[in-house]
Tab-separated table of C-alpha atoms in Angstrom:
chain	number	residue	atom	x	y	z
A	1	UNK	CA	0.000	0.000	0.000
A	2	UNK	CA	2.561	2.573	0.688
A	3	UNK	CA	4.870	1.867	-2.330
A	4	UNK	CA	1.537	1.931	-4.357
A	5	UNK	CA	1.271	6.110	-2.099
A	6	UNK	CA	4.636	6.644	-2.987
A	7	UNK	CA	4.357	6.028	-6.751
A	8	UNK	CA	1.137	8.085	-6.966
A	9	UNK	CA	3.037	10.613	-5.026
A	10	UNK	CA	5.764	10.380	-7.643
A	11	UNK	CA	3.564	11.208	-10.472
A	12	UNK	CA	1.957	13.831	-8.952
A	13	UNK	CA	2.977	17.550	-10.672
A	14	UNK	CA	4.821	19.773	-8.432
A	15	UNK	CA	1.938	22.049	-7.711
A	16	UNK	CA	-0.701	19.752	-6.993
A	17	UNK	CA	-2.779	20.239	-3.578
A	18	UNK	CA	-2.923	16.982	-3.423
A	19	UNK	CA	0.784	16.506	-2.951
A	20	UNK	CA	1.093	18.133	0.804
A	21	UNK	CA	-2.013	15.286	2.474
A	22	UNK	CA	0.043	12.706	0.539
A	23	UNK	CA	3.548	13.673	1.690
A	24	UNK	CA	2.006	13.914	5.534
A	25	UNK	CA	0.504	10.010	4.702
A	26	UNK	CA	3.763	8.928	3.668
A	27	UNK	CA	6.177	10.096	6.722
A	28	UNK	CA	3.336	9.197	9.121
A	29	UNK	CA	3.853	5.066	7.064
A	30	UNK	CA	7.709	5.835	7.577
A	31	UNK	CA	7.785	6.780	11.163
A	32	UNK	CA	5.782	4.633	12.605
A	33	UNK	CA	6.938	1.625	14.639
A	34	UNK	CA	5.901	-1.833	12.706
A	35	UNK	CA	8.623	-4.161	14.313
A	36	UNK	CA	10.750	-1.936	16.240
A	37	UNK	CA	10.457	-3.226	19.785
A	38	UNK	CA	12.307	-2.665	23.267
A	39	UNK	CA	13.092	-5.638	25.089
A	40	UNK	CA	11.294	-5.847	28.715
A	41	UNK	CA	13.369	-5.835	31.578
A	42	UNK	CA	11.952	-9.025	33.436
A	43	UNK	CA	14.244	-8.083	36.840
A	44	UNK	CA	11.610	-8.194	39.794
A	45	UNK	CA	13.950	-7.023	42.805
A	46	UNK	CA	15.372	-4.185	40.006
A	47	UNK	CA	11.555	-3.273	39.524
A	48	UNK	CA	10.644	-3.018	42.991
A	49	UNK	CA	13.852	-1.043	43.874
A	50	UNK	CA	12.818	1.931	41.487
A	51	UNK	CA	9.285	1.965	42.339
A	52	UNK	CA	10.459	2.252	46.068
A	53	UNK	CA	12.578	4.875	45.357
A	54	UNK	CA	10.421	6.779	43.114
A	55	UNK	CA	6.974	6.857	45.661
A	56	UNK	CA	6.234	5.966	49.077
A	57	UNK	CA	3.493	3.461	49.990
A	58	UNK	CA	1.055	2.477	46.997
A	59	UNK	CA	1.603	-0.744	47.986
A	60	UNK	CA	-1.357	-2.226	45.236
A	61	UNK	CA	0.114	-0.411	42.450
A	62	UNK	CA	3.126	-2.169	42.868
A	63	UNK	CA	2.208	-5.457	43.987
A	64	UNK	CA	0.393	-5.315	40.884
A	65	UNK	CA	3.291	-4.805	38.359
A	66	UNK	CA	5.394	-6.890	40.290
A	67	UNK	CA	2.979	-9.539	39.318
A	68	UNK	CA	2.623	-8.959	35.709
A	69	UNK	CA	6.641	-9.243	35.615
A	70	UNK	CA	6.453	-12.093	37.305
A	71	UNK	CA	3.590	-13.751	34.826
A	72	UNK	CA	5.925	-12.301	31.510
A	73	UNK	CA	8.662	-14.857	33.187
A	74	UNK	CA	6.179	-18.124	33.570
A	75	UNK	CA	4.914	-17.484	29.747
A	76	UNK	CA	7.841	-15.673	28.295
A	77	UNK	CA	5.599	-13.570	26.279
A	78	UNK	CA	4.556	-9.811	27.846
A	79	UNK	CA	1.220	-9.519	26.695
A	80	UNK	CA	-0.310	-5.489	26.463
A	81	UNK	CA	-2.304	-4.956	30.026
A	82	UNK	CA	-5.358	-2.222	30.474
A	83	UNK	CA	-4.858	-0.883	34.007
A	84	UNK	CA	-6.586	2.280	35.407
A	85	UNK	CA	-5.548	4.099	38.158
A	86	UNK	CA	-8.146	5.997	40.295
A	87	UNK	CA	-8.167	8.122	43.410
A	88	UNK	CA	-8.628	11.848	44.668
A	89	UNK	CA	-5.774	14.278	42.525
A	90	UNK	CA	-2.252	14.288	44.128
A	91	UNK	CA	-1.890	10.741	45.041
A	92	UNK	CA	0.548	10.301	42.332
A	93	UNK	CA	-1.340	8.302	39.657
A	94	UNK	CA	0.481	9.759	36.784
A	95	UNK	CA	4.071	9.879	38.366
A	96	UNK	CA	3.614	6.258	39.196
A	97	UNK	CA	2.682	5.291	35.323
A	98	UNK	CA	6.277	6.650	34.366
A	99	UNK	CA	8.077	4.758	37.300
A	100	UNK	CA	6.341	1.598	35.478
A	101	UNK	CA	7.803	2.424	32.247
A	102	UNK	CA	11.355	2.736	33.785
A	103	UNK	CA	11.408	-0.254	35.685
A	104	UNK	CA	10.195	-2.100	32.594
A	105	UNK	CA	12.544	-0.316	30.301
A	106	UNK	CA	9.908	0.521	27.966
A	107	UNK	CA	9.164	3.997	26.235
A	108	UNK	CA	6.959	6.107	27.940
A	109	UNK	CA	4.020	8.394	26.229
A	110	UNK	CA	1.971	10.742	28.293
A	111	UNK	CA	-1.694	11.472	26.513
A	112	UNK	CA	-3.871	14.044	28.381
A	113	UNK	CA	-7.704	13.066	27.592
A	114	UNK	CA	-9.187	15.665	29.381
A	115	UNK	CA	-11.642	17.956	27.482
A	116	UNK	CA	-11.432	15.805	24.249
A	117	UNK	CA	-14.694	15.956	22.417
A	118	UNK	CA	-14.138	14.898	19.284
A	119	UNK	CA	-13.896	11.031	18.214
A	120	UNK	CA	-11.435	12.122	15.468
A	121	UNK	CA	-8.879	13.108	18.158
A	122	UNK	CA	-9.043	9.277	19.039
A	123	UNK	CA	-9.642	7.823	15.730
A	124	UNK	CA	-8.023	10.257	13.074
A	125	UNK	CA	-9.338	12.476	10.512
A	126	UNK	CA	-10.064	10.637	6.641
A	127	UNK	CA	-7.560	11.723	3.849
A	128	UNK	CA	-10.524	13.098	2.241
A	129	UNK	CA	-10.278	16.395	4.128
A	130	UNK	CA	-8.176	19.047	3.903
A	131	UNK	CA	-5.615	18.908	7.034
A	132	UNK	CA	-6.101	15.636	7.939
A	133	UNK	CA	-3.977	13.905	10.826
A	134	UNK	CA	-3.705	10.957	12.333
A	135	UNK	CA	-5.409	10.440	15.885
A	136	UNK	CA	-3.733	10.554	19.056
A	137	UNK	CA	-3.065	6.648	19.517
A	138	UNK	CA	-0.965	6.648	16.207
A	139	UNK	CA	0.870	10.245	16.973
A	140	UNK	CA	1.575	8.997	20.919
A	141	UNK	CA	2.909	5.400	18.734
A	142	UNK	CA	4.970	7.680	16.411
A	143	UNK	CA	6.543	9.357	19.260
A	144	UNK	CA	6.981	6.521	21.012
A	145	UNK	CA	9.161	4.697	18.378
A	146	UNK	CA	8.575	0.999	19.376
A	147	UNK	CA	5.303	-1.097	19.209
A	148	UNK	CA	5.607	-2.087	23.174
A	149	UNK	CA	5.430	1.287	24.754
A	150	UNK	CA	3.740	1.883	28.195
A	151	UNK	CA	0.847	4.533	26.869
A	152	UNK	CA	-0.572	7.141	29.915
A	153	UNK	CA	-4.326	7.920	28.806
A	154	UNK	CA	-4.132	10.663	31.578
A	155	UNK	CA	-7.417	11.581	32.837
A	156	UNK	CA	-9.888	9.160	31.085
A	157	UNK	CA	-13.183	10.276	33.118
A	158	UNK	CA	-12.666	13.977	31.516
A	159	UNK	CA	-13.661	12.301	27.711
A	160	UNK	CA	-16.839	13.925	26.941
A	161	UNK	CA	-18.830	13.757	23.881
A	162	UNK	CA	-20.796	16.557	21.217
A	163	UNK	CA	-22.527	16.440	18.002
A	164	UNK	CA	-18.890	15.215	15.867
A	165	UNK	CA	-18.918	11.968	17.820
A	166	UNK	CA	-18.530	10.439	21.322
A	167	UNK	CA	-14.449	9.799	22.122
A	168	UNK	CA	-15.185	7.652	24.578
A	169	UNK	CA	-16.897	5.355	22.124
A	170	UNK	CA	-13.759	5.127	19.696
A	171	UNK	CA	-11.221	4.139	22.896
A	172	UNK	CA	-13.514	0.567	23.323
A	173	UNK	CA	-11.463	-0.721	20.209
A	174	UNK	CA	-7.980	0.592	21.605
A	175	UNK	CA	-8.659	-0.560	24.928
A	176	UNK	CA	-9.876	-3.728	23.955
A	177	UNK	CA	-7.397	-6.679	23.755
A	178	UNK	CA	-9.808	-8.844	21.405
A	179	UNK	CA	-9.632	-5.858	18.921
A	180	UNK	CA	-7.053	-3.763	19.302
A	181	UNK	CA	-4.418	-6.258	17.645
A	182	UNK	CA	-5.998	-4.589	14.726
A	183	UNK	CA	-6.795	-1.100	14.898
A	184	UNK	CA	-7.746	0.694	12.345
A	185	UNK	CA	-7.056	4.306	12.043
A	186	UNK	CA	-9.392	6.547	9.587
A	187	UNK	CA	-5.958	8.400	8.340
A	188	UNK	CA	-3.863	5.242	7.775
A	189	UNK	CA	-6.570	3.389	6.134
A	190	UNK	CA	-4.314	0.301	7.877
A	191	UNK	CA	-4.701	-2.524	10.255
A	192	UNK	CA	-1.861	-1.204	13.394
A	193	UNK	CA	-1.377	-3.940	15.896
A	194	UNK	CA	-1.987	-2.466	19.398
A	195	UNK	CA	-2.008	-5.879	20.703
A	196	UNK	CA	1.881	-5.484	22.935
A	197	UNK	CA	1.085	-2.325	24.280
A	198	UNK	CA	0.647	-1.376	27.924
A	199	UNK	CA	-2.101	1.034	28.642
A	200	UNK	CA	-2.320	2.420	31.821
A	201	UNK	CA	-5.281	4.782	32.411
A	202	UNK	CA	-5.809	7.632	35.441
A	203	UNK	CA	-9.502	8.684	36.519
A	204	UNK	CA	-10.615	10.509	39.518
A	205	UNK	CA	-13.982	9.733	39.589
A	206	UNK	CA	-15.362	6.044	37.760
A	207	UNK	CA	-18.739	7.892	37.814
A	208	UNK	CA	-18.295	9.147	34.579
A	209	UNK	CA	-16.931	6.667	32.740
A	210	UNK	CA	-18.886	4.752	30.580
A	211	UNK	CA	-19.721	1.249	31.902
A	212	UNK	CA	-18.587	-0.910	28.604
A	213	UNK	CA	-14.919	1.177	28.469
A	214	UNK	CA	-15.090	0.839	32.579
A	215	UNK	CA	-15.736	-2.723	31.785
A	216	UNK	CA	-11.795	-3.407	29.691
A	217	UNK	CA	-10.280	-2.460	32.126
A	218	UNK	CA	-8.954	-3.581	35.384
A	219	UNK	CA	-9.442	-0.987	38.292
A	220	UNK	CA	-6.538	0.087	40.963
A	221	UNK	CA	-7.682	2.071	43.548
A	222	UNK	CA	-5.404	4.403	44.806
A	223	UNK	CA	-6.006	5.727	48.469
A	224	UNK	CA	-4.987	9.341	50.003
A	225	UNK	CA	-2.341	9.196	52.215
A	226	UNK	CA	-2.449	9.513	55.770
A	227	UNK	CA	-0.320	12.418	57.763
A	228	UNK	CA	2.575	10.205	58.629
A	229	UNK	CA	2.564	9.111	55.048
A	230	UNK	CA	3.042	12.551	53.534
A	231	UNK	CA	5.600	13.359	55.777
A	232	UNK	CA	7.543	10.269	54.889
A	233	UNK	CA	6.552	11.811	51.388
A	234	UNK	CA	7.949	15.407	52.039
A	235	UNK	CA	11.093	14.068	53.750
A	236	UNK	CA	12.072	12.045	50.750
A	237	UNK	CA	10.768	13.769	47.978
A	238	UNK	CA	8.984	17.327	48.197
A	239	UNK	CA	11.688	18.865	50.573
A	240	UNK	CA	14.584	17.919	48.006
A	241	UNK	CA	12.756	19.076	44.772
A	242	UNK	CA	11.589	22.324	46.304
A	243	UNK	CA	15.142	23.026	47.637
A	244	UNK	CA	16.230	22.456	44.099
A	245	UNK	CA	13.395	24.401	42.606
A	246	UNK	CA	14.342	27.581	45.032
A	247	UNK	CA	18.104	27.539	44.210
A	248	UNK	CA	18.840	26.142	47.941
A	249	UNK	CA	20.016	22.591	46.814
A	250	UNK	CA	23.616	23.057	47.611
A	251	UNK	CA	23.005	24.190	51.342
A	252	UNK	CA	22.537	20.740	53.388
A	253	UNK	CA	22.101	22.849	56.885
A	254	UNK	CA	18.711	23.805	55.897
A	255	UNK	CA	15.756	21.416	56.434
A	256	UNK	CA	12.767	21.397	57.842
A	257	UNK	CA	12.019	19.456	61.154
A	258	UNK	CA	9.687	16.342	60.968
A	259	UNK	CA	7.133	18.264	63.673
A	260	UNK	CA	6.955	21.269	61.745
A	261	UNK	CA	6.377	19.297	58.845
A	262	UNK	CA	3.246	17.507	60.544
A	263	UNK	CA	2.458	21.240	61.793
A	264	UNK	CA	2.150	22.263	58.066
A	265	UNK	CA	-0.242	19.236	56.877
A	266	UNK	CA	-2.509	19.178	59.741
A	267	UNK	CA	-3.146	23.181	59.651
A	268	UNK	CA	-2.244	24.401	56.187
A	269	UNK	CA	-3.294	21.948	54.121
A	270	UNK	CA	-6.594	19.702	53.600
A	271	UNK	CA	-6.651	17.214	50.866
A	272	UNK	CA	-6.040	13.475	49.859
A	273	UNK	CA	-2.737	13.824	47.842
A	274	UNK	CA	0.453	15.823	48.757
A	275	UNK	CA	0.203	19.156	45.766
A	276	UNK	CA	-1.148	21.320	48.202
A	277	UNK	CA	1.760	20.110	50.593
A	278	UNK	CA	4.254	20.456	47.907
A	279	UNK	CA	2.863	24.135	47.257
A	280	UNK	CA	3.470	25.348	51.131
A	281	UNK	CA	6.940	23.771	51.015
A	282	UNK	CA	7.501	25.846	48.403
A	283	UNK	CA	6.167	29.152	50.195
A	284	UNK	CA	8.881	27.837	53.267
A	285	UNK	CA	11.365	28.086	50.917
A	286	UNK	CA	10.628	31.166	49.110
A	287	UNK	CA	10.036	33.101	52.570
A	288	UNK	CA	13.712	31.931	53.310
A	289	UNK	CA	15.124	32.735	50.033
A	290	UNK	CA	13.900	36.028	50.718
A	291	UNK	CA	15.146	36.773	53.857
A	292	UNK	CA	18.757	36.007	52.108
A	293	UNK	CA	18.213	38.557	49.382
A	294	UNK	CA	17.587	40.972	52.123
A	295	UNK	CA	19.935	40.551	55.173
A	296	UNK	CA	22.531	38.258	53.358
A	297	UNK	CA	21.651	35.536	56.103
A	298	UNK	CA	18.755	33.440	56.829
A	299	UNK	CA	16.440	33.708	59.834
A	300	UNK	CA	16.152	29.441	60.571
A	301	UNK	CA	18.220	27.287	58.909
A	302	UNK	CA	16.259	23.865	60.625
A	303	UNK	CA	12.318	25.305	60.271
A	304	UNK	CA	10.878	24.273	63.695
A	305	UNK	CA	7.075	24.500	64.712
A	306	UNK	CA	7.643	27.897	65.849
A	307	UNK	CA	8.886	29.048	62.641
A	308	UNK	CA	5.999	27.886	60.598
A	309	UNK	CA	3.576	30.464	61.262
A	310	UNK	CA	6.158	33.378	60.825
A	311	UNK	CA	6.562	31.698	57.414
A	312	UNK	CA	3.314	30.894	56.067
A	313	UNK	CA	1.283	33.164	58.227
A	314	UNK	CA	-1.740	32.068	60.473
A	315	UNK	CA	-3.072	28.457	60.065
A	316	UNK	CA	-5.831	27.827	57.197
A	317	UNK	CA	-7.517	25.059	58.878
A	318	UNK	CA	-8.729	23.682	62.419
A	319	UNK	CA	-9.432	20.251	63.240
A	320	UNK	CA	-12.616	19.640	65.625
A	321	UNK	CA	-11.483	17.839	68.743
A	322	UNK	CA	-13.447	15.324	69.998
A	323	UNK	CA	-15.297	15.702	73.022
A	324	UNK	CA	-17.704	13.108	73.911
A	325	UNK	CA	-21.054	12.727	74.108
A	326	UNK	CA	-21.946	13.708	77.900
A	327	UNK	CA	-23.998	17.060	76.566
A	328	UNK	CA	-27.696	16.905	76.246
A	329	UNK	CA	-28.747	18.047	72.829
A	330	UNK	CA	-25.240	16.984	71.029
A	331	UNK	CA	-24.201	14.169	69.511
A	332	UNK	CA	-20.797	13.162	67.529
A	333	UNK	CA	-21.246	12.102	64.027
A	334	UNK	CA	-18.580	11.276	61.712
A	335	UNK	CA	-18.773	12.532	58.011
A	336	UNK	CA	-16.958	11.144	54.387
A	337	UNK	CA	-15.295	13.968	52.523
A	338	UNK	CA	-13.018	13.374	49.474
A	339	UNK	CA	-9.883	14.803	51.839
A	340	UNK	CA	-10.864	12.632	54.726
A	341	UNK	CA	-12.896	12.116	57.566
A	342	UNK	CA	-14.199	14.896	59.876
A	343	UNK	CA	-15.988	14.464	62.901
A	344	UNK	CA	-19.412	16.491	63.082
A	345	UNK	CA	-21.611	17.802	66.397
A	346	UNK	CA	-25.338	17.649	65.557
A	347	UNK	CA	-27.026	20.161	67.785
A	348	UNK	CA	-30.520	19.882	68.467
A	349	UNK	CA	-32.954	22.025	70.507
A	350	UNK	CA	-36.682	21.459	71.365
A	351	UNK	CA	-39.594	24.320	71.215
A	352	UNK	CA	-42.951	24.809	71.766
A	353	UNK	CA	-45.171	24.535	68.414
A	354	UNK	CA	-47.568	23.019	66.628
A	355	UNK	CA	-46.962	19.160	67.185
A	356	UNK	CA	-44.109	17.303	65.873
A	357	UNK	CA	-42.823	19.756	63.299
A	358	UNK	CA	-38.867	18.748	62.171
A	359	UNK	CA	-36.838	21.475	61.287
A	360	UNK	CA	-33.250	20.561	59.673
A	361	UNK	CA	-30.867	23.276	58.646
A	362	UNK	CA	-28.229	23.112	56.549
A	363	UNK	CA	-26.802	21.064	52.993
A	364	UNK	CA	-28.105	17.902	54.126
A	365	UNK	CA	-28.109	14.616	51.731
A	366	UNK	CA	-31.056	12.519	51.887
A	367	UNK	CA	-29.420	9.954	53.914
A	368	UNK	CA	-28.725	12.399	56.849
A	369	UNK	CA	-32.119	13.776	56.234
A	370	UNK	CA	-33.867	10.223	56.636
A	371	UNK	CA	-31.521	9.223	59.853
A	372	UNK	CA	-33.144	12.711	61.212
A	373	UNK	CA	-36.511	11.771	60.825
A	374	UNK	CA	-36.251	8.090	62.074
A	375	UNK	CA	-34.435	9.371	65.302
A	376	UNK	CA	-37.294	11.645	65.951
A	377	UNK	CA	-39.816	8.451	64.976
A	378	UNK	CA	-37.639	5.917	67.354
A	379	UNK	CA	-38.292	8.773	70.235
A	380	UNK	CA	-42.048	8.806	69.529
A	381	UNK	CA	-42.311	4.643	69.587
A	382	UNK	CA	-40.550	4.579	72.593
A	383	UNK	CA	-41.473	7.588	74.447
A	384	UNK	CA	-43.074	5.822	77.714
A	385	UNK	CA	-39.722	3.799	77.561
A	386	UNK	CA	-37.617	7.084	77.781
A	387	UNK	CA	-40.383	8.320	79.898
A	388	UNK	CA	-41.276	11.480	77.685
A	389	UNK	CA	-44.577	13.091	77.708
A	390	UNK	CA	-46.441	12.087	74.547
A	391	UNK	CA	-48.312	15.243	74.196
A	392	UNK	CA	-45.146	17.439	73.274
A	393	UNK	CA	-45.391	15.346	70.054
């Protein structure tokens, strides 16, 4: 098929506008990968020993890969796996995905998804139009330069779909390993063998993505991290970069204590992942490259809990303390939020009226709303029990 393009494209007179699409056709044929392949590094202790020292914890993301290495020795072949990463932003899904690719020795090829609308951004554009490309999956292939890459579809729930086609709908055949061995692209107009590809996929929420694409492919959860996590986190990894990032790398003496470092996540930051820590660490280090500008010294070189406020100014969060349940009228609930748990007090207060009227004030979900009402209907079945006077209902 191509040398039948190239000696059409050979007959073609200089000034055709037909000679530009065909030109683009031809180096898209030449560049991509139809044999080229890396070989897999198959080394399970090697693999484990850069996804330790890449990330801390995410103990299911590696256990996983671990495993798949460990399969690719049994069966000698490494067959193309459809993984998908999910969990609150900041966790590290993406950062993780390139780890993968390093420990396997395969190329690596990032693809945001997010705000794609248009199933010709997955599928390609036909030859028939003027400035037609080649979708995504063949460009991030072309790039990539060998048919076993590890391919990042970065943010898969953000796919949404208008009147030129649903996206979402055009990834079932890439992400499916019954089809995919032949993929056809509208601009190639040519079966491409996806088959020994590994696609890893990142979503924060599966809510949005379609159940037959949710369906190919195998779910990873990925958890927030708890406080002694992310300073574990910060220690190894934030604290480093940032120095770098502020021009402080090649001054060991300053650091920042492991207490004011708990000090920081506990009351400047609230949130499942470590970006918002990463961003105050920053501010720390800014503040101090500051101070050296000025005065030609700095302030702290070890940051301690008392120099964390002076820093970053006055704390942006407080934590409810728990304080039992000995007050009439209060009781402790706990609530779900995507940055963690918080405890709640539910105050309530009884006045005269008209009967059994229930008031309930604030954004309440119809869960909390129904556990109101059946409290107030277990005190009316049971009020001689609890020996309460009936007629205040």
């Amino acid at each position: 098929k191509l040398e039948r393009e190239i000696a059409r494209f050979g007959d073609l007179p200089a000034a055709s506008h037909e000679q530009p699409p065909m030109r683009n056709y031809i180096e898209c044929m030449l560049d991509l990968p139809w044999s080229e392949e890396t070989k897999d590094d198959l080394d399970i202790e090697h693999a484990r020993a850069i996804l330790d020292n890449d990330h801390y914890g995410m103990e299911k993301v590696k256990q996983r890969i671990l495993e798949h290495i460990a399969v690719a020795r049994l069966t000698g072949k490494v067959n193309g796996q459809i993984i998908c990463f999910v969990g609150p932003p900041g966790v590290g899904k993406t950062s993780i995905a390139s780890s993968i690719a390093r420990a396997l020795g395969r190329n690596f090829v990032r693809m945001s998804l997010g705000g794609i609308h248009d199933e010709a951004e997955i599928r390609g554009h036909r030859r028939t139009y003027i400035g037609a490309m080649p979708g995504r999956v063949i460009a991030a292939m072309r790039q990539a330069g060998s048919i076993n890459p590890l391919l990042l579809f970065d943010e898969i729930d953000k796919l949404t779909a208008d009147m030129r086609g649903d996206p979402a709908a055009a990834m079932l055949e890439v992400l499916d390993s019954a089809q995919n061995f032949a993929f056809r692209d509208h601009f190639l107009e040519q079966e491409y063998d996806l088959s020994k590809v590994m696609f890893i996929a990142t979503a924060n929420n599966i809510g949005t993505i379609p159940r037959p694409l949710l369906d190919r492919m195998e779910l990873i959860e990925v958890s927030g991290y708890i406080t002694e996590e992310k300073v574990e986190i910060a220690k190894r990894h934030l604290v480093p970069k940032e120095k770098e990032n502020n021009g402080l790398a090649d001054r060991p003496e300053i650091k920042i204590s492991k207490p004011a470092l708990e000090y920081i996540i506990e009351n400047y930051t609230r949130e499942s992942g470590v970006r918002g820590l990463e961003k105050q660490i920053n501010k720390v280090f800014r503040k101090m490259a500051l101070e050296y500008a000025r005065n030609g010294i700095f302030s702290c070189t070890d940051v301690k809990v008392a120099d964390v406020e002076r820093l970053l100014g006055k704390p942006l969060y407080t934590r409810d303390k728990y304080q039992g349940n000995g007050y009439a009228g209060v009781v402790t609930g706990l609530a779900w939020t995507s940055v963690g748990g918080e405890i709640l007090f539910i105050e309530t207060s009884l006045s005269k009226g008209k009967g059994s009227k229930l008031t309930l004030t604030g954004n309440l979900g119809d869960v909390m709303k129904e556990s109101a009402v059946l409290a107030l209907e277990y005190i009316k079945a049971h009020a001689d029990h609890l020996h309460i006077d009936a007629r205040i209902f």
